[in-house]
Amino acid sequence: MSSSVSPLAPKTVPDMPVIAGIRLATAEAGIRYKNRTDVLLAVMDKGTAVAGVFTKSKCPSAPVEWCRAKLKGGKARALVVNSGNANAFTGKTGHASTALTAKIAAKAVGCSESEIFLASTGVIGEPLDATKFDGVLGRLAETAEPGDYLAAAKAIMTTDTFPKVATATVKLGKAKVTINGMAKGAGMIAPDMATMLSFIFTDAPIAPAALQALLKSGVEDTFNAVTIDGDTSTSDTLLAFATGAAAGHGAPKISRASDPRLKAFVKAFNQVLANLAEQVARDGEGARKLVEITVEGAKTKASARKIAMSIANSPLVKTAIAGEDANWGRVVMAVGKAGEPADRDKLSISFNGIRVARSGARDPDYDEAQVSEAMKAPEIAIKVSLGLGKGRDRVLTCDLTKEYVAINGDYRS
């Protein structure tokens, strides 16, 4: 956790309303860091539905495997998250740690171990001493209270420079329902279906299967459209919890994601995911520029996504942006290497609304001074028009600076 906040951090932090059926508490367990909270316990009321999406990495962490197995039950009573140690690539020891953590948490909350969900973030390859949770989780279960999402978000930070929270309120039937979310992530970010770590809470009465469908759909144009460095984590976890408490205030019970009564809720739900995803991009390790890449005129949306990601993950493009250099030749390179349909002589490129290339060559009206001035902005929009079809997509990334190298050069040591 950095002492210097990203210059791209949001200027304001939303007030996070209480959600009925959710209580939170944090503590210092001494996992790796000193003099800061590093464990979060979220306690949910009985009957809370859970959904989740996880990394597609072939080397997933022990907590990811634990959650995948427990997700089949569809119900949750507690979430335990620790920072400082990812409990990944830890073999049998890692699985033993998850089992012990779940046992301690289940005892503290008074539920089955199958209703405990876990997430860990931090160093890969170091054994996680789960005995450090003994006593801590019991105390947290007793002191947990509704409300302090900001403190919860701070406890799960690693190289993040600011806590990431978002909220939305929307009508569902006759009731007002709330959606709160938190996320952590600043490096090793290229979700492939999940996200760093993120947790969404709502009082809407939504069945597990419906919640799962909403979550799987919602991540595609939010967390799955963000990249910091092209590296998908072993620990990516996104969990959603629905307590159903709003049913007592007139919210209808939802069993299908296609239920037309969910229309406004889905929009708000996706807005929370998108807000958190953008905050992750704004907190990219060493970032000084938020970069939005839009590709249009592709053969398909999927083709546009691959091209946009090729641009977003290019170190040459990202370092040019860091140097405030509108080097559109590097964008051409990234389009060409994506392996998707593209025609050099139909290609157009713009930076912050200023067209720099058209029809496969430098724009006749190109003005170096004008473009250089535009590149000084903290937010850079790159637009690529392929002229081949109607496919369009958008991804978020950040620049690549010397600070990124400094942060990751000695992260473990």
Tab-separated table of N, CA, C and O in Angstrom, residues 111-226:
chain	number	residue	atom	x	y	z
A	111	CYS	N	-21.796	-21.182	11.567
A	111	CYS	CA	-22.384	-21.700	10.340
A	111	CYS	C	-21.553	-22.860	9.820
A	111	CYS	O	-20.547	-23.247	10.421
A	112	SER	N	-21.957	-23.386	8.686
A	112	SER	CA	-21.211	-24.469	8.046
A	112	SER	C	-19.993	-23.913	7.313
A	112	SER	O	-20.013	-22.791	6.810
A	113	GLU	N	-18.927	-24.710	7.236
A	113	GLU	CA	-17.736	-24.287	6.509
A	113	GLU	C	-18.027	-24.104	5.023
A	113	GLU	O	-17.335	-23.343	4.341
A	114	SER	N	-19.074	-24.769	4.526
A	114	SER	CA	-19.443	-24.635	3.116
A	114	SER	C	-20.046	-23.277	2.805
A	114	SER	O	-20.211	-22.911	1.636
A	115	GLU	N	-20.372	-22.510	3.842
A	115	GLU	CA	-20.950	-21.170	3.659
A	115	GLU	C	-19.910	-20.066	3.858
A	115	GLU	O	-20.243	-18.883	3.884
A	116	ILE	N	-18.645	-20.467	3.967
A	116	ILE	CA	-17.544	-19.515	4.127
A	116	ILE	C	-16.847	-19.323	2.787
A	116	ILE	O	-16.494	-20.296	2.112
A	117	PHE	N	-16.630	-18.078	2.404
A	117	PHE	CA	-15.913	-17.773	1.162
A	117	PHE	C	-14.636	-17.010	1.495
A	117	PHE	O	-14.597	-16.211	2.433
A	118	LEU	N	-13.591	-17.302	0.724
A	118	LEU	CA	-12.250	-16.812	1.041
A	118	LEU	C	-11.602	-16.129	-0.154
A	118	LEU	O	-11.850	-16.496	-1.303
A	119	ALA	N	-10.756	-15.160	0.145
A	119	ALA	CA	-9.944	-14.520	-0.900
A	119	ALA	C	-8.660	-14.026	-0.262
A	119	ALA	O	-8.666	-13.545	0.872
A	120	SER	N	-7.580	-14.159	-0.993
A	120	SER	CA	-6.270	-13.717	-0.499
A	120	SER	C	-5.547	-12.973	-1.602
A	120	SER	O	-5.664	-13.314	-2.776
A	121	THR	N	-4.779	-11.958	-1.226
A	121	THR	CA	-4.037	-11.177	-2.210
A	121	THR	C	-2.679	-10.778	-1.648
A	121	THR	O	-2.558	-10.502	-0.449
A	122	GLY	N	-1.672	-10.776	-2.493
A	122	GLY	CA	-0.331	-10.434	-2.033
A	122	GLY	C	0.713	-11.284	-2.721
A	122	GLY	O	0.566	-11.668	-3.883
A	123	VAL	N	1.755	-11.607	-1.993
A	123	VAL	CA	2.879	-12.359	-2.544
A	123	VAL	C	2.473	-13.785	-2.918
A	123	VAL	O	1.750	-14.448	-2.177
A	124	ILE	N	2.929	-14.245	-4.070
A	124	ILE	CA	2.703	-15.614	-4.527
A	124	ILE	C	3.861	-16.507	-4.064
A	124	ILE	O	5.017	-16.100	-4.101
A	125	GLY	N	3.524	-17.713	-3.634
A	125	GLY	CA	4.546	-18.702	-3.317
A	125	GLY	C	4.965	-18.785	-1.867
A	125	GLY	O	5.758	-19.651	-1.502
A	126	GLU	N	4.438	-17.904	-1.032
A	126	GLU	CA	4.763	-17.925	0.386
A	126	GLU	C	3.632	-18.585	1.168
A	126	GLU	O	2.467	-18.233	0.984
A	127	PRO	N	3.919	-19.544	2.043
A	127	PRO	CA	2.875	-20.188	2.840
A	127	PRO	C	2.111	-19.166	3.674
A	127	PRO	O	2.699	-18.222	4.212
A	128	LEU	N	0.802	-19.345	3.765
A	128	LEU	CA	-0.041	-18.477	4.581
A	128	LEU	C	-0.278	-19.145	5.928
A	128	LEU	O	-0.814	-20.260	5.989
A	129	ASP	N	0.125	-18.498	6.995
A	129	ASP	CA	-0.050	-19.033	8.345
A	129	ASP	C	-1.458	-18.713	8.826
A	129	ASP	O	-1.726	-17.641	9.384
A	130	ALA	N	-2.385	-19.650	8.600
A	130	ALA	CA	-3.786	-19.429	8.939
A	130	ALA	C	-4.029	-19.406	10.446
A	130	ALA	O	-5.089	-18.953	10.889
A	131	THR	N	-3.064	-19.854	11.237
A	131	THR	CA	-3.258	-19.801	12.693
A	131	THR	C	-3.365	-18.354	13.169
A	131	THR	O	-3.877	-18.101	14.264
A	132	LYS	N	-2.882	-17.418	12.345
A	132	LYS	CA	-2.979	-16.000	12.723
A	132	LYS	C	-4.426	-15.504	12.741
A	132	LYS	O	-4.715	-14.446	13.295
A	133	PHE	N	-5.326	-16.264	12.111
A	133	PHE	CA	-6.732	-15.887	12.131
A	133	PHE	C	-7.433	-16.351	13.408
A	133	PHE	O	-8.531	-15.878	13.728
A	134	ASP	N	-6.804	-17.292	14.123
A	134	ASP	CA	-7.416	-17.844	15.332
A	134	ASP	C	-7.535	-16.742	16.376
A	134	ASP	O	-6.564	-16.085	16.730
A	135	GLY	N	-8.723	-16.539	16.863
A	135	GLY	CA	-8.955	-15.471	17.831
A	135	GLY	C	-9.349	-14.182	17.147
A	135	GLY	O	-10.287	-13.496	17.573
A	136	VAL	N	-8.652	-13.830	16.079
A	136	VAL	CA	-8.958	-12.596	15.343
A	136	VAL	C	-10.367	-12.649	14.749
A	136	VAL	O	-11.162	-11.716	14.912
A	137	LEU	N	-10.697	-13.741	14.064
A	137	LEU	CA	-12.003	-13.838	13.423
A	137	LEU	C	-13.130	-13.912	14.440
A	137	LEU	O	-14.225	-13.379	14.208
A	138	GLY	N	-12.878	-14.552	15.566
A	138	GLY	CA	-13.883	-14.593	16.624
A	138	GLY	C	-14.206	-13.201	17.130
A	138	GLY	O	-15.376	-12.843	17.333
A	139	ARG	N	-13.166	-12.416	17.327
A	139	ARG	CA	-13.361	-11.032	17.801
A	139	ARG	C	-14.081	-10.194	16.747
A	139	ARG	O	-14.972	-9.393	17.059
A	140	LEU	N	-13.719	-10.393	15.484
A	140	LEU	CA	-14.352	-9.630	14.414
A	140	LEU	C	-15.828	-9.985	14.266
A	140	LEU	O	-16.661	-9.118	14.000
A	141	ALA	N	-16.155	-11.265	14.441
A	141	ALA	CA	-17.552	-11.681	14.338
A	141	ALA	C	-18.402	-11.019	15.416
A	141	ALA	O	-19.573	-10.679	15.180
A	142	GLU	N	-17.809	-10.799	16.577
A	142	GLU	CA	-18.538	-10.163	17.681
A	142	GLU	C	-18.686	-8.657	17.490
A	142	GLU	O	-19.689	-8.071	17.898
A	143	THR	N	-17.699	-8.040	16.860
A	143	THR	CA	-17.690	-6.580	16.739
A	143	THR	C	-18.172	-6.069	15.383
A	143	THR	O	-18.309	-4.857	15.194
A	144	ALA	N	-18.412	-6.964	14.424
A	144	ALA	CA	-18.816	-6.546	13.083
A	144	ALA	C	-20.084	-5.706	13.125
A	144	ALA	O	-21.025	-6.005	13.863
A	145	GLU	N	-20.087	-4.640	12.332
A	145	GLU	CA	-21.218	-3.721	12.278
A	145	GLU	C	-21.538	-3.382	10.825
A	145	GLU	O	-20.671	-3.472	9.955
A	146	PRO	N	-22.775	-2.964	10.558
A	146	PRO	CA	-23.120	-2.542	9.197
A	146	PRO	C	-22.387	-1.258	8.833
A	146	PRO	O	-22.131	-0.419	9.699
A	147	GLY	N	-21.964	-1.142	7.590
A	147	GLY	CA	-21.594	0.193	7.154
A	147	GLY	C	-20.217	0.556	6.700
A	147	GLY	O	-20.105	1.172	5.666
A	148	ASP	N	-19.148	0.238	7.394
A	148	ASP	CA	-17.869	0.855	7.070
A	148	ASP	C	-17.166	0.151	5.906
A	148	ASP	O	-16.189	-0.573	6.075
A	149	TYR	N	-17.667	0.423	4.705
A	149	TYR	CA	-17.099	-0.199	3.515
A	149	TYR	C	-15.731	0.377	3.170
A	149	TYR	O	-14.896	-0.309	2.583
A	150	LEU	N	-15.499	1.627	3.509
A	150	LEU	CA	-14.211	2.232	3.205
A	150	LEU	C	-13.096	1.553	3.999
A	150	LEU	O	-12.027	1.257	3.465
A	151	ALA	N	-13.337	1.300	5.280
A	151	ALA	CA	-12.349	0.600	6.098
A	151	ALA	C	-12.125	-0.814	5.566
A	151	ALA	O	-11.003	-1.322	5.564
A	152	ALA	N	-13.209	-1.449	5.103
A	152	ALA	CA	-13.092	-2.793	4.537
A	152	ALA	C	-12.222	-2.774	3.286
A	152	ALA	O	-11.362	-3.636	3.093
A	153	ALA	N	-12.432	-1.767	2.435
A	153	ALA	CA	-11.652	-1.662	1.207
A	153	ALA	C	-10.179	-1.388	1.502
A	153	ALA	O	-9.294	-1.855	0.777
A	154	LYS	N	-9.901	-0.637	2.551
A	154	LYS	CA	-8.510	-0.356	2.922
A	154	LYS	C	-7.792	-1.621	3.389
A	154	LYS	O	-6.597	-1.798	3.135
A	155	ALA	N	-8.504	-2.503	4.077
A	155	ALA	CA	-7.876	-3.703	4.631
A	155	ALA	C	-7.409	-4.675	3.563
A	155	ALA	O	-6.515	-5.486	3.812
A	156	ILE	N	-7.990	-4.611	2.358
A	156	ILE	CA	-7.633	-5.583	1.326
A	156	ILE	C	-6.645	-5.012	0.302
A	156	ILE	O	-6.315	-5.670	-0.687
A	157	MET	N	-6.128	-3.802	0.534
A	157	MET	CA	-5.184	-3.176	-0.389
A	157	MET	C	-3.793	-3.814	-0.312
A	157	MET	O	-3.386	-4.274	0.743
A	158	THR	N	-3.099	-3.831	-1.448
A	158	THR	CA	-1.680	-4.229	-1.464
A	158	THR	C	-0.895	-3.039	-2.010
A	158	THR	O	-0.553	-2.133	-1.274
A	159	THR	N	-0.625	-3.013	-3.331
A	159	THR	CA	0.069	-1.854	-3.887
A	159	THR	C	-0.906	-0.753	-4.292
A	159	THR	O	-0.498	0.255	-4.876
A	160	ASP	N	-2.170	-0.917	-3.978
A	160	ASP	CA	-3.163	0.129	-4.229
A	160	ASP	C	-2.763	1.408	-3.498
A	160	ASP	O	-2.203	1.360	-2.400
A	161	THR	N	-3.112	2.542	-4.091
A	161	THR	CA	-2.819	3.812	-3.428
A	161	THR	C	-4.061	4.445	-2.822
A	161	THR	O	-3.969	5.427	-2.097
A	162	PHE	N	-5.239	3.890	-3.149
A	162	PHE	CA	-6.466	4.387	-2.531
A	162	PHE	C	-7.506	3.266	-2.503
A	162	PHE	O	-7.489	2.377	-3.353
A	163	PRO	N	-8.407	3.287	-1.509
A	163	PRO	CA	-9.467	2.271	-1.439
A	163	PRO	C	-10.505	2.534	-2.509
A	163	PRO	O	-10.805	3.694	-2.838
A	164	LYS	N	-11.056	1.459	-3.063
A	164	LYS	CA	-11.986	1.585	-4.183
A	164	LYS	C	-13.376	1.110	-3.776
A	164	LYS	O	-13.572	-0.073	-3.480
A	165	VAL	N	-14.339	2.031	-3.731
A	165	VAL	CA	-15.708	1.697	-3.375
A	165	VAL	C	-16.660	2.368	-4.353
A	165	VAL	O	-16.336	3.382	-4.967
A	166	ALA	N	-17.848	1.795	-4.493
A	166	ALA	CA	-18.878	2.367	-5.365
A	166	ALA	C	-20.238	1.925	-4.849
A	166	ALA	O	-20.362	0.879	-4.200
A	167	THR	N	-21.260	2.706	-5.142
A	167	THR	CA	-22.604	2.376	-4.664
A	167	THR	C	-23.654	2.862	-5.638
A	167	THR	O	-23.410	3.795	-6.424
A	168	ALA	N	-24.822	2.234	-5.608
A	168	ALA	CA	-25.963	2.660	-6.423
A	168	ALA	C	-27.237	2.248	-5.694
A	168	ALA	O	-27.267	1.247	-4.967
A	169	THR	N	-28.277	3.032	-5.874
A	169	THR	CA	-29.586	2.733	-5.293
A	169	THR	C	-30.610	2.749	-6.407
A	169	THR	O	-30.582	3.619	-7.284
A	170	VAL	N	-31.521	1.790	-6.392
A	170	VAL	CA	-32.474	1.662	-7.493
A	170	VAL	C	-33.759	1.023	-6.975
A	170	VAL	O	-33.750	0.320	-5.955
A	171	LYS	N	-34.861	1.262	-7.666
A	171	LYS	CA	-36.140	0.645	-7.279
A	171	LYS	C	-36.238	-0.760	-7.863
A	171	LYS	O	-35.890	-0.996	-9.011
A	172	LEU	N	-36.704	-1.673	-7.037
A	172	LEU	CA	-37.011	-3.030	-7.480
A	172	LEU	C	-38.386	-3.334	-6.928
A	172	LEU	O	-38.553	-3.496	-5.710
A	173	GLY	N	-39.379	-3.380	-7.814
A	173	GLY	CA	-40.747	-3.490	-7.333
A	173	GLY	C	-41.107	-2.228	-6.561
A	173	GLY	O	-40.892	-1.105	-7.030
A	174	LYS	N	-41.599	-2.395	-5.338
A	174	LYS	CA	-41.981	-1.244	-4.508
A	174	LYS	C	-40.863	-0.803	-3.567
A	174	LYS	O	-41.017	0.168	-2.832
A	175	ALA	N	-39.763	-1.503	-3.607
A	175	ALA	CA	-38.695	-1.246	-2.639
A	175	ALA	C	-37.492	-0.545	-3.269
A	175	ALA	O	-37.220	-0.673	-4.460
A	176	LYS	N	-36.803	0.187	-2.443
A	176	LYS	CA	-35.523	0.760	-2.838
A	176	LYS	C	-34.438	-0.225	-2.414
A	176	LYS	O	-34.371	-0.617	-1.248
A	177	VAL	N	-33.623	-0.654	-3.355
A	177	VAL	CA	-32.551	-1.599	-3.027
A	177	VAL	C	-31.205	-0.920	-3.264
A	177	VAL	O	-31.076	-0.008	-4.081
A	178	THR	N	-30.203	-1.391	-2.541
A	178	THR	CA	-28.864	-0.799	-2.603
A	178	THR	C	-27.861	-1.820	-3.124
A	178	THR	O	-27.963	-3.011	-2.834
A	179	ILE	N	-26.901	-1.328	-3.878
A	179	ILE	CA	-25.794	-2.152	-4.362
A	179	ILE	C	-24.506	-1.456	-3.939
A	179	ILE	O	-24.257	-0.321	-4.332
A	180	ASN	N	-23.716	-2.099	-3.117
A	180	ASN	CA	-22.418	-1.570	-2.695
A	180	ASN	C	-21.316	-2.474	-3.223
A	180	ASN	O	-21.474	-3.705	-3.264
A	181	GLY	N	-20.196	-1.879	-3.593
A	181	GLY	CA	-19.080	-2.684	-4.061
A	181	GLY	C	-17.749	-2.133	-3.606
A	181	GLY	O	-17.617	-0.940	-3.316
A	182	MET	N	-16.762	-3.008	-3.535
A	182	MET	CA	-15.384	-2.613	-3.247
A	182	MET	C	-14.471	-3.446	-4.133
A	182	MET	O	-14.851	-4.532	-4.604
A	183	ALA	N	-13.280	-2.936	-4.373
A	183	ALA	CA	-12.323	-3.672	-5.199
A	183	ALA	C	-10.912	-3.323	-4.770
A	183	ALA	O	-10.683	-2.305	-4.118
A	184	LYS	N	-9.982	-4.192	-5.104
A	184	LYS	CA	-8.565	-3.887	-4.944
A	184	LYS	C	-7.841	-4.370	-6.188
A	184	LYS	O	-8.225	-5.361	-6.817
A	185	GLY	N	-6.822	-3.648	-6.555
A	185	GLY	CA	-6.039	-4.050	-7.716
A	185	GLY	C	-5.290	-2.860	-8.275
A	185	GLY	O	-5.848	-1.760	-8.372
A	186	ALA	N	-4.021	-3.051	-8.595
A	186	ALA	CA	-3.215	-1.985	-9.182
A	186	ALA	C	-2.168	-2.558	-10.134
A	186	ALA	O	-1.706	-1.859	-11.029
A	187	GLY	N	-1.791	-3.815	-9.933
A	187	GLY	CA	-0.823	-4.472	-10.802
A	187	GLY	C	-1.206	-5.931	-10.972
A	187	GLY	O	-2.057	-6.451	-10.258
A	188	MET	N	-0.577	-6.615	-11.929
A	188	MET	CA	-0.967	-7.960	-12.339
A	188	MET	C	-2.460	-7.952	-12.672
A	188	MET	O	-3.257	-8.724	-12.158
A	189	ILE	N	-2.804	-7.018	-13.581
A	189	ILE	CA	-4.202	-6.805	-13.921
A	189	ILE	C	-4.438	-7.030	-15.412
A	189	ILE	O	-4.012	-6.248	-16.260
A	190	ALA	N	-5.101	-8.114	-15.743
A	190	ALA	CA	-5.615	-8.379	-17.084
A	190	ALA	C	-6.654	-9.482	-16.911
A	190	ALA	O	-6.428	-10.633	-17.247
A	191	PRO	N	-7.788	-9.133	-16.327
A	191	PRO	CA	-8.790	-10.129	-15.969
A	191	PRO	C	-9.184	-11.015	-17.148
A	191	PRO	O	-9.299	-10.543	-18.265
A	192	ASP	N	-9.438	-12.282	-16.819
A	192	ASP	CA	-9.847	-13.229	-17.849
A	192	ASP	C	-10.808	-14.178	-17.172
A	192	ASP	O	-10.459	-15.259	-16.749
A	193	MET	N	-11.749	-13.763	-17.116
A	193	MET	CA	-12.932	-13.543	-16.405
A	193	MET	C	-12.852	-13.460	-14.938
A	193	MET	O	-13.659	-14.159	-14.346
A	194	ALA	N	-12.384	-12.484	-14.387
A	194	ALA	CA	-12.724	-12.083	-13.062
A	194	ALA	C	-12.196	-10.725	-12.903
A	194	ALA	O	-12.177	-9.963	-13.825
A	195	THR	N	-11.788	-10.456	-11.691
A	195	THR	CA	-11.114	-9.201	-11.475
A	195	THR	C	-10.230	-9.400	-10.297
A	195	THR	O	-10.577	-10.144	-9.437
A	196	MET	N	-9.157	-8.743	-10.233
A	196	MET	CA	-8.321	-8.627	-9.062
A	196	MET	C	-9.055	-9.262	-7.878
A	196	MET	O	-9.340	-10.422	-7.888
A	197	LEU	N	-9.484	-8.441	-6.916
A	197	LEU	CA	-10.463	-8.889	-5.920
A	197	LEU	C	-11.569	-7.846	-5.916
A	197	LEU	O	-11.300	-6.648	-5.865
A	198	SER	N	-12.805	-8.282	-5.947
A	198	SER	CA	-13.924	-7.353	-5.848
A	198	SER	C	-15.114	-8.060	-5.217
A	198	SER	O	-15.328	-9.262	-5.463
A	199	PHE	N	-15.849	-7.300	-4.400
A	199	PHE	CA	-16.976	-7.879	-3.675
A	199	PHE	C	-18.172	-6.936	-3.766
A	199	PHE	O	-18.051	-5.738	-3.505
A	200	ILE	N	-19.303	-7.493	-4.166
A	200	ILE	CA	-20.522	-6.722	-4.371
A	200	ILE	C	-21.581	-7.215	-3.388
A	200	ILE	O	-21.763	-8.426	-3.213
A	201	PHE	N	-22.276	-6.272	-2.761
A	201	PHE	CA	-23.301	-6.611	-1.779
A	201	PHE	C	-24.611	-5.900	-2.136
A	201	PHE	O	-24.594	-4.733	-2.529
A	202	THR	N	-25.719	-6.600	-1.991
A	202	THR	CA	-27.017	-5.981	-2.225
A	202	THR	C	-28.067	-6.609	-1.315
A	202	THR	O	-27.903	-7.758	-0.864
A	203	ASP	N	-29.128	-5.860	-1.043
A	203	ASP	CA	-30.235	-6.397	-0.252
A	203	ASP	C	-31.362	-6.894	-1.150
A	203	ASP	O	-32.430	-7.279	-0.674
A	204	ALA	N	-31.153	-6.913	-2.461
A	204	ALA	CA	-32.158	-7.405	-3.397
A	204	ALA	C	-32.361	-8.908	-3.224
A	204	ALA	O	-31.400	-9.646	-3.001
A	205	PRO	N	-33.607	-9.375	-3.328
A	205	PRO	CA	-33.875	-10.816	-3.194
A	205	PRO	C	-33.708	-11.532	-4.537
A	205	PRO	O	-34.666	-11.722	-5.281
A	206	ILE	N	-32.478	-11.902	-4.846
A	206	ILE	CA	-32.171	-12.543	-6.122
A	206	ILE	C	-31.612	-13.940	-5.873
A	206	ILE	O	-30.671	-14.108	-5.086
A	207	ALA	N	-32.158	-14.921	-6.528
A	207	ALA	CA	-31.722	-16.304	-6.360
A	207	ALA	C	-30.301	-16.486	-6.881
A	207	ALA	O	-29.864	-15.768	-7.784
A	208	PRO	N	-29.570	-17.453	-6.339
A	208	PRO	CA	-28.172	-17.668	-6.748
A	208	PRO	C	-27.958	-17.807	-8.250
A	208	PRO	O	-27.032	-17.213	-8.807
A	209	ALA	N	-28.797	-18.579	-8.923
A	209	ALA	CA	-28.618	-18.807	-10.361
A	209	ALA	C	-28.785	-17.505	-11.145
A	209	ALA	O	-28.040	-17.232	-12.093
A	210	ALA	N	-29.769	-16.700	-10.760
A	210	ALA	CA	-30.004	-15.421	-11.432
A	210	ALA	C	-28.852	-14.461	-11.158
A	210	ALA	O	-28.384	-13.747	-12.066
A	211	LEU	N	-28.381	-14.440	-9.922
A	211	LEU	CA	-27.257	-13.571	-9.556
A	211	LEU	C	-25.995	-13.971	-10.319
A	211	LEU	O	-25.236	-13.114	-10.780
A	212	GLN	N	-25.790	-15.264	-10.477
A	212	GLN	CA	-24.631	-15.765	-11.215
A	212	GLN	C	-24.687	-15.299	-12.675
A	212	GLN	O	-23.676	-14.878	-13.246
A	213	ALA	N	-25.848	-15.368	-13.269
A	213	ALA	CA	-26.001	-14.950	-14.664
A	213	ALA	C	-25.742	-13.455	-14.817
A	213	ALA	O	-25.096	-13.017	-15.777
A	214	LEU	N	-26.249	-12.665	-13.885
A	214	LEU	CA	-26.031	-11.224	-13.934
A	214	LEU	C	-24.544	-10.882	-13.810
A	214	LEU	O	-24.029	-10.013	-14.512
A	215	LEU	N	-23.874	-11.574	-12.909
A	215	LEU	CA	-22.464	-11.305	-12.663
A	215	LEU	C	-21.612	-11.691	-13.876
A	215	LEU	O	-20.739	-10.933	-14.301
A	216	LYS	N	-21.874	-12.856	-14.414
A	216	LYS	CA	-21.098	-13.337	-15.564
A	216	LYS	C	-21.251	-12.395	-16.748
A	216	LYS	O	-20.289	-12.108	-17.473
A	217	SER	N	-22.448	-11.889	-16.955
A	217	SER	CA	-22.696	-10.961	-18.050
A	217	SER	C	-22.079	-9.592	-17.762
A	217	SER	O	-21.476	-8.970	-18.641
A	218	GLY	N	-22.217	-9.154	-16.521
A	218	GLY	CA	-21.779	-7.811	-16.155
A	218	GLY	C	-20.293	-7.570	-16.245
A	218	GLY	O	-19.853	-6.446	-16.496
A	219	VAL	N	-19.493	-8.605	-16.062
A	219	VAL	CA	-18.041	-8.390	-16.070
A	219	VAL	C	-17.458	-8.193	-17.463
A	219	VAL	O	-16.370	-7.635	-17.606
A	220	GLU	N	-18.177	-8.625	-18.483
A	220	GLU	CA	-17.582	-8.639	-19.819
A	220	GLU	C	-17.160	-7.258	-20.311
A	220	GLU	O	-16.093	-7.095	-20.888
A	221	ASP	N	-17.993	-6.258	-20.092
A	221	ASP	CA	-17.648	-4.918	-20.570
A	221	ASP	C	-17.190	-4.005	-19.441
A	221	ASP	O	-17.126	-2.780	-19.616
A	222	THR	N	-16.860	-4.594	-18.295
A	222	THR	CA	-16.373	-3.790	-17.169
A	222	THR	C	-14.990	-4.290	-16.765
A	222	THR	O	-13.985	-3.846	-17.307
A	223	PHE	N	-14.935	-5.244	-15.858
A	223	PHE	CA	-13.640	-5.748	-15.403
A	223	PHE	C	-12.859	-6.476	-16.493
A	223	PHE	O	-11.632	-6.429	-16.525
A	224	ASN	N	-13.549	-7.149	-17.392
A	224	ASN	CA	-12.848	-7.848	-18.468
A	224	ASN	C	-12.383	-6.906	-19.569
A	224	ASN	O	-11.730	-7.332	-20.519
A	225	ALA	N	-12.737	-5.645	-19.440
A	225	ALA	CA	-12.311	-4.639	-20.417
A	225	ALA	C	-11.306	-3.675	-19.792
A	225	ALA	O	-11.233	-2.514	-20.179
A	226	VAL	N	-10.550	-4.154	-18.821
A	226	VAL	CA	-9.517	-3.362	-18.157
A	226	VAL	C	-8.214	-4.147	-18.160
A	226	VAL	O	-8.207	-5.356	-17.925
